[in-house]
Amino acid sequence: MRAAGFTFGALWLVSCLAAANIRANMTDVPAAQANRTVSLAEWEQRWHDNRTTFHLPEVHWLLKANIDKVINGRTGIRFFFPLCGKAVDMKWLADMGHSVVGVEISEKAIRQFFEENNMTYSEEPVPAIPGAMVYKNSEKNISIYQCDIYSFSSSIDGQFQGMWDRGGLVAINPKDREKYAALLTSLMAKGCRYLLLTLSYNAELYAGPPFSVQHEQVQSLFGTSCDLELLYSEEGMPDRRQKWGLDHLSEDMYLIAVRNTGN
């Protein structure tokens, strides 16, 4: 398939399940990865050991290319970054005048984000989430919560008009995808537009993470309150494909938009 103008699957809309009734069919998860789990401690250890080849030192080009579709003519919108790491994309959006809220388990990643971007920050506990901390830069209006993402909710920091998910859905344990989709859907304000980047490949050849997410499951995860548009689907990342022993590796980007019910 080709980006922006490819024939098969181009700019298609699908219905997905409503937030309150998400029942993704686990047969959509490749059998080889269905029971694969990576603990929060393992993710923290990766950051501790600097095994973070998934981190990009520059703003992702697909975010740059599609940001106007998310902003959709609005100004000063609230963006949510699930499993944000130390993504420089957060500062890029904040520099544009938007506010950013991220969730990340690694304290090291959060501190590195602020320090590597020469930003001062405060830190304070989150009373509603035992053991959690929130790190804030008030000048840029960036807040990052250090906690298990499933402990986060709209009651903690409201809902969002925009989301950028470059490495969340592909990183969580496949058995938790329904729960993850339910959480993100609950965080979507009216008019929310969510950019989702996934990878798809033959899961029999690589255990992950990142895990393979097929088109069919993206469709099943996000409810009838949303429209789903495939913005980009390309074979790529030849170095990763070779390293992981894959015969193909596709990057797929979706725009998920809350459907206006007129109410």
mmCIF file of N, CA, C and O in Angstrom, residues 112-154:
data_model
loop_
_atom_site.group_PDB
_atom_site.id
_atom_site.type_symbol
_atom_site.label_atom_id
_atom_site.label_comp_id
_atom_site.label_asym_id
_atom_site.label_seq_id
_atom_site.Cartn_x
_atom_site.Cartn_y
_atom_site.Cartn_z
ATOM 1 N N GLN A 112 14.807 12.711 32.291
ATOM 2 C CA GLN A 112 15.635 12.974 31.116
ATOM 3 C C GLN A 112 14.908 13.870 30.120
ATOM 4 O O GLN A 112 15.546 14.717 29.477
ATOM 5 N N PHE A 113 13.601 13.689 29.980
ATOM 6 C CA PHE A 113 12.853 14.542 29.051
ATOM 7 C C PHE A 113 13.034 16.012 29.418
ATOM 8 O O PHE A 113 13.382 16.846 28.560
ATOM 9 N N PHE A 114 12.791 16.356 30.664
ATOM 10 C CA PHE A 114 12.890 17.754 31.072
ATOM 11 C C PHE A 114 14.329 18.254 31.030
ATOM 12 O O PHE A 114 14.596 19.361 30.545
ATOM 13 N N GLU A 115 15.251 17.445 31.508
ATOM 14 C CA GLU A 115 16.648 17.882 31.575
ATOM 15 C C GLU A 115 17.268 18.015 30.187
ATOM 16 O O GLU A 115 17.994 18.983 29.917
ATOM 17 N N GLU A 116 16.991 17.075 29.290
ATOM 18 C CA GLU A 116 17.579 17.133 27.951
ATOM 19 C C GLU A 116 16.978 18.258 27.111
ATOM 20 O O GLU A 116 17.596 18.699 26.134
ATOM 21 N N ASN A 117 15.801 18.735 27.510
ATOM 22 C CA ASN A 117 15.180 19.861 26.809
ATOM 23 C C ASN A 117 15.343 21.170 27.572
ATOM 24 O O ASN A 117 14.680 22.164 27.259
ATOM 25 N N ASN A 118 16.256 21.163 28.574
ATOM 26 C CA ASN A 118 16.582 22.364 29.353
ATOM 27 C C ASN A 118 15.336 23.019 29.955
ATOM 28 O O ASN A 118 15.150 24.236 29.876
ATOM 29 N N MET A 119 14.492 22.180 30.539
ATOM 30 C CA MET A 119 13.257 22.658 31.138
ATOM 31 C C MET A 119 13.275 22.380 32.639
ATOM 32 O O MET A 119 13.584 21.267 33.066
ATOM 33 N N THR A 120 12.957 23.395 33.430
ATOM 34 C CA THR A 120 12.795 23.178 34.861
ATOM 35 C C THR A 120 11.484 22.444 35.099
ATOM 36 O O THR A 120 10.572 22.478 34.261
ATOM 37 N N TYR A 121 11.390 21.782 36.239
ATOM 38 C CA TYR A 121 10.154 21.051 36.519
ATOM 39 C C TYR A 121 9.961 20.889 38.020
ATOM 40 O O TYR A 121 10.917 20.897 38.800
ATOM 41 N N SER A 122 8.718 20.779 38.387
ATOM 42 C CA SER A 122 8.354 20.476 39.762
ATOM 43 C C SER A 122 7.888 19.030 39.822
ATOM 44 O O SER A 122 7.611 18.408 38.794
ATOM 45 N N GLU A 123 7.822 18.489 41.005
ATOM 46 C CA GLU A 123 7.309 17.132 41.174
ATOM 47 C C GLU A 123 6.486 17.059 42.447
ATOM 48 O O GLU A 123 6.813 17.692 43.455
ATOM 49 N N GLU A 124 5.398 16.325 42.369
ATOM 50 C CA GLU A 124 4.514 16.208 43.523
ATOM 51 C C GLU A 124 3.745 14.900 43.438
ATOM 52 O O GLU A 124 3.541 14.354 42.343
ATOM 53 N N PRO A 125 3.333 14.361 44.566
ATOM 54 C CA PRO A 125 2.554 13.118 44.543
ATOM 55 C C PRO A 125 1.167 13.336 43.960
ATOM 56 O O PRO A 125 0.663 14.464 43.917
ATOM 57 N N VAL A 126 0.582 12.252 43.501
ATOM 58 C CA VAL A 126 -0.783 12.271 42.964
ATOM 59 C C VAL A 126 -1.672 11.574 43.992
ATOM 60 O O VAL A 126 -1.654 10.344 44.084
ATOM 61 N N PRO A 127 -2.430 12.323 44.783
ATOM 62 C CA PRO A 127 -3.191 11.710 45.879
ATOM 63 C C PRO A 127 -4.108 10.575 45.451
ATOM 64 O O PRO A 127 -4.285 9.599 46.184
ATOM 65 N N ALA A 128 -4.667 10.683 44.261
ATOM 66 C CA ALA A 128 -5.634 9.676 43.810
ATOM 67 C C ALA A 128 -4.977 8.376 43.330
ATOM 68 O O ALA A 128 -5.675 7.379 43.119
ATOM 69 N N ILE A 129 -3.639 8.401 43.134
ATOM 70 C CA ILE A 129 -2.935 7.201 42.662
ATOM 71 C C ILE A 129 -1.786 6.921 43.638
ATOM 72 O O ILE A 129 -0.737 7.575 43.573
ATOM 73 N N PRO A 130 -1.948 5.998 44.557
ATOM 74 C CA PRO A 130 -0.895 5.710 45.536
ATOM 75 C C PRO A 130 0.444 5.417 44.874
ATOM 76 O O PRO A 130 0.537 4.608 43.950
ATOM 77 N N GLY A 131 1.475 6.116 45.313
ATOM 78 C CA GLY A 131 2.820 5.904 44.798
ATOM 79 C C GLY A 131 3.148 6.669 43.530
ATOM 80 O O GLY A 131 4.307 6.694 43.106
ATOM 81 N N ALA A 132 2.159 7.300 42.918
ATOM 82 C CA ALA A 132 2.392 8.015 41.658
ATOM 83 C C ALA A 132 2.927 9.419 41.922
ATOM 84 O O ALA A 132 2.667 10.021 42.962
ATOM 85 N N MET A 133 3.668 9.934 40.935
ATOM 86 C CA MET A 133 4.167 11.298 40.972
ATOM 87 C C MET A 133 3.783 11.981 39.660
ATOM 88 O O MET A 133 3.632 11.330 38.627
ATOM 89 N N VAL A 134 3.663 13.319 39.724
ATOM 90 C CA VAL A 134 3.463 14.081 38.507
ATOM 91 C C VAL A 134 4.558 15.132 38.425
ATOM 92 O O VAL A 134 4.874 15.804 39.413
ATOM 93 N N TYR A 135 5.172 15.228 37.251
ATOM 94 C CA TYR A 135 6.263 16.161 36.986
ATOM 95 C C TYR A 135 5.727 17.220 36.026
ATOM 96 O O TYR A 135 5.131 16.873 34.988
ATOM 97 N N LYS A 136 5.955 18.489 36.354
ATOM 98 C CA LYS A 136 5.331 19.562 35.585
ATOM 99 C C LYS A 136 6.311 20.662 35.225
ATOM 100 O O LYS A 136 7.162 21.047 36.023
ATOM 101 N N ASN A 137 6.148 21.184 34.008
ATOM 102 C CA ASN A 137 6.765 22.437 33.617
ATOM 103 C C ASN A 137 5.632 23.396 33.291
ATOM 104 O O ASN A 137 4.914 23.196 32.296
ATOM 105 N N SER A 138 5.447 24.394 34.135
ATOM 106 C CA SER A 138 4.297 25.286 33.973
ATOM 107 C C SER A 138 4.463 26.230 32.792
ATOM 108 O O SER A 138 3.478 26.619 32.155
ATOM 109 N N GLU A 139 5.706 26.595 32.455
ATOM 110 C CA GLU A 139 5.944 27.520 31.342
ATOM 111 C C GLU A 139 5.451 26.924 30.030
ATOM 112 O O GLU A 139 4.794 27.592 29.218
ATOM 113 N N LYS A 140 5.753 25.650 29.797
ATOM 114 C CA LYS A 140 5.341 24.987 28.557
ATOM 115 C C LYS A 140 4.025 24.234 28.707
ATOM 116 O O LYS A 140 3.498 23.689 27.744
ATOM 117 N N ASN A 141 3.514 24.179 29.932
ATOM 118 C CA ASN A 141 2.253 23.476 30.199
ATOM 119 C C ASN A 141 2.358 22.000 29.826
ATOM 120 O O ASN A 141 1.524 21.461 29.083
ATOM 121 N N ILE A 142 3.407 21.365 30.358
ATOM 122 C CA ILE A 142 3.626 19.931 30.159
ATOM 123 C C ILE A 142 3.579 19.242 31.518
ATOM 124 O O ILE A 142 4.273 19.649 32.454
ATOM 125 N N SER A 143 2.774 18.200 31.618
ATOM 126 C CA SER A 143 2.698 17.381 32.831
ATOM 127 C C SER A 143 2.899 15.923 32.447
ATOM 128 O O SER A 143 2.292 15.442 31.485
ATOM 129 N N ILE A 144 3.745 15.216 33.198
ATOM 130 C CA ILE A 144 3.964 13.792 32.941
ATOM 131 C C ILE A 144 3.743 13.032 34.241
ATOM 132 O O ILE A 144 4.389 13.308 35.254
ATOM 133 N N TYR A 145 2.818 12.092 34.191
ATOM 134 C CA TYR A 145 2.490 11.271 35.347
ATOM 135 C C TYR A 145 3.338 10.006 35.331
ATOM 136 O O TYR A 145 3.370 9.296 34.316
ATOM 137 N N GLN A 146 4.007 9.735 36.431
ATOM 138 C CA GLN A 146 4.766 8.495 36.565
ATOM 139 C C GLN A 146 3.876 7.486 37.286
ATOM 140 O O GLN A 146 3.704 7.537 38.506
ATOM 141 N N CYS A 147 3.295 6.580 36.509
ATOM 142 C CA CYS A 147 2.398 5.578 37.087
ATOM 143 C C CYS A 147 2.069 4.528 36.034
ATOM 144 O O CYS A 147 2.374 4.694 34.850
ATOM 145 N N ASP A 148 1.442 3.473 36.473
ATOM 146 C CA ASP A 148 0.852 2.493 35.570
ATOM 147 C C ASP A 148 -0.263 3.200 34.799
ATOM 148 O O ASP A 148 -1.120 3.847 35.394
ATOM 149 N N ILE A 149 -0.264 3.078 33.498
ATOM 150 C CA ILE A 149 -1.248 3.818 32.704
ATOM 151 C C ILE A 149 -2.682 3.439 33.072
ATOM 152 O O ILE A 149 -3.595 4.260 32.980
ATOM 153 N N TYR A 150 -2.892 2.211 33.546
ATOM 154 C CA TYR A 150 -4.253 1.794 33.883
ATOM 155 C C TYR A 150 -4.734 2.378 35.207
ATOM 156 O O TYR A 150 -5.906 2.233 35.563
ATOM 157 N N SER A 151 -3.836 3.079 35.914
ATOM 158 C CA SER A 151 -4.242 3.802 37.120
ATOM 159 C C SER A 151 -4.702 5.219 36.783
ATOM 160 O O SER A 151 -5.283 5.898 37.623
ATOM 161 N N PHE A 152 -4.443 5.648 35.561
ATOM 162 C CA PHE A 152 -4.801 6.994 35.126
ATOM 163 C C PHE A 152 -6.246 7.002 34.638
ATOM 164 O O PHE A 152 -6.758 6.003 34.146
ATOM 165 N N SER A 153 -6.919 8.149 34.787
ATOM 166 C CA SER A 153 -8.295 8.270 34.308
ATOM 167 C C SER A 153 -8.629 9.741 34.098
ATOM 168 O O SER A 153 -7.856 10.632 34.483
ATOM 169 N N SER A 154 -9.777 9.994 33.536
ATOM 170 C CA SER A 154 -10.208 11.377 33.311
ATOM 171 C C SER A 154 -10.431 12.113 34.622
ATOM 172 O O SER A 154 -10.383 13.339 34.655
#
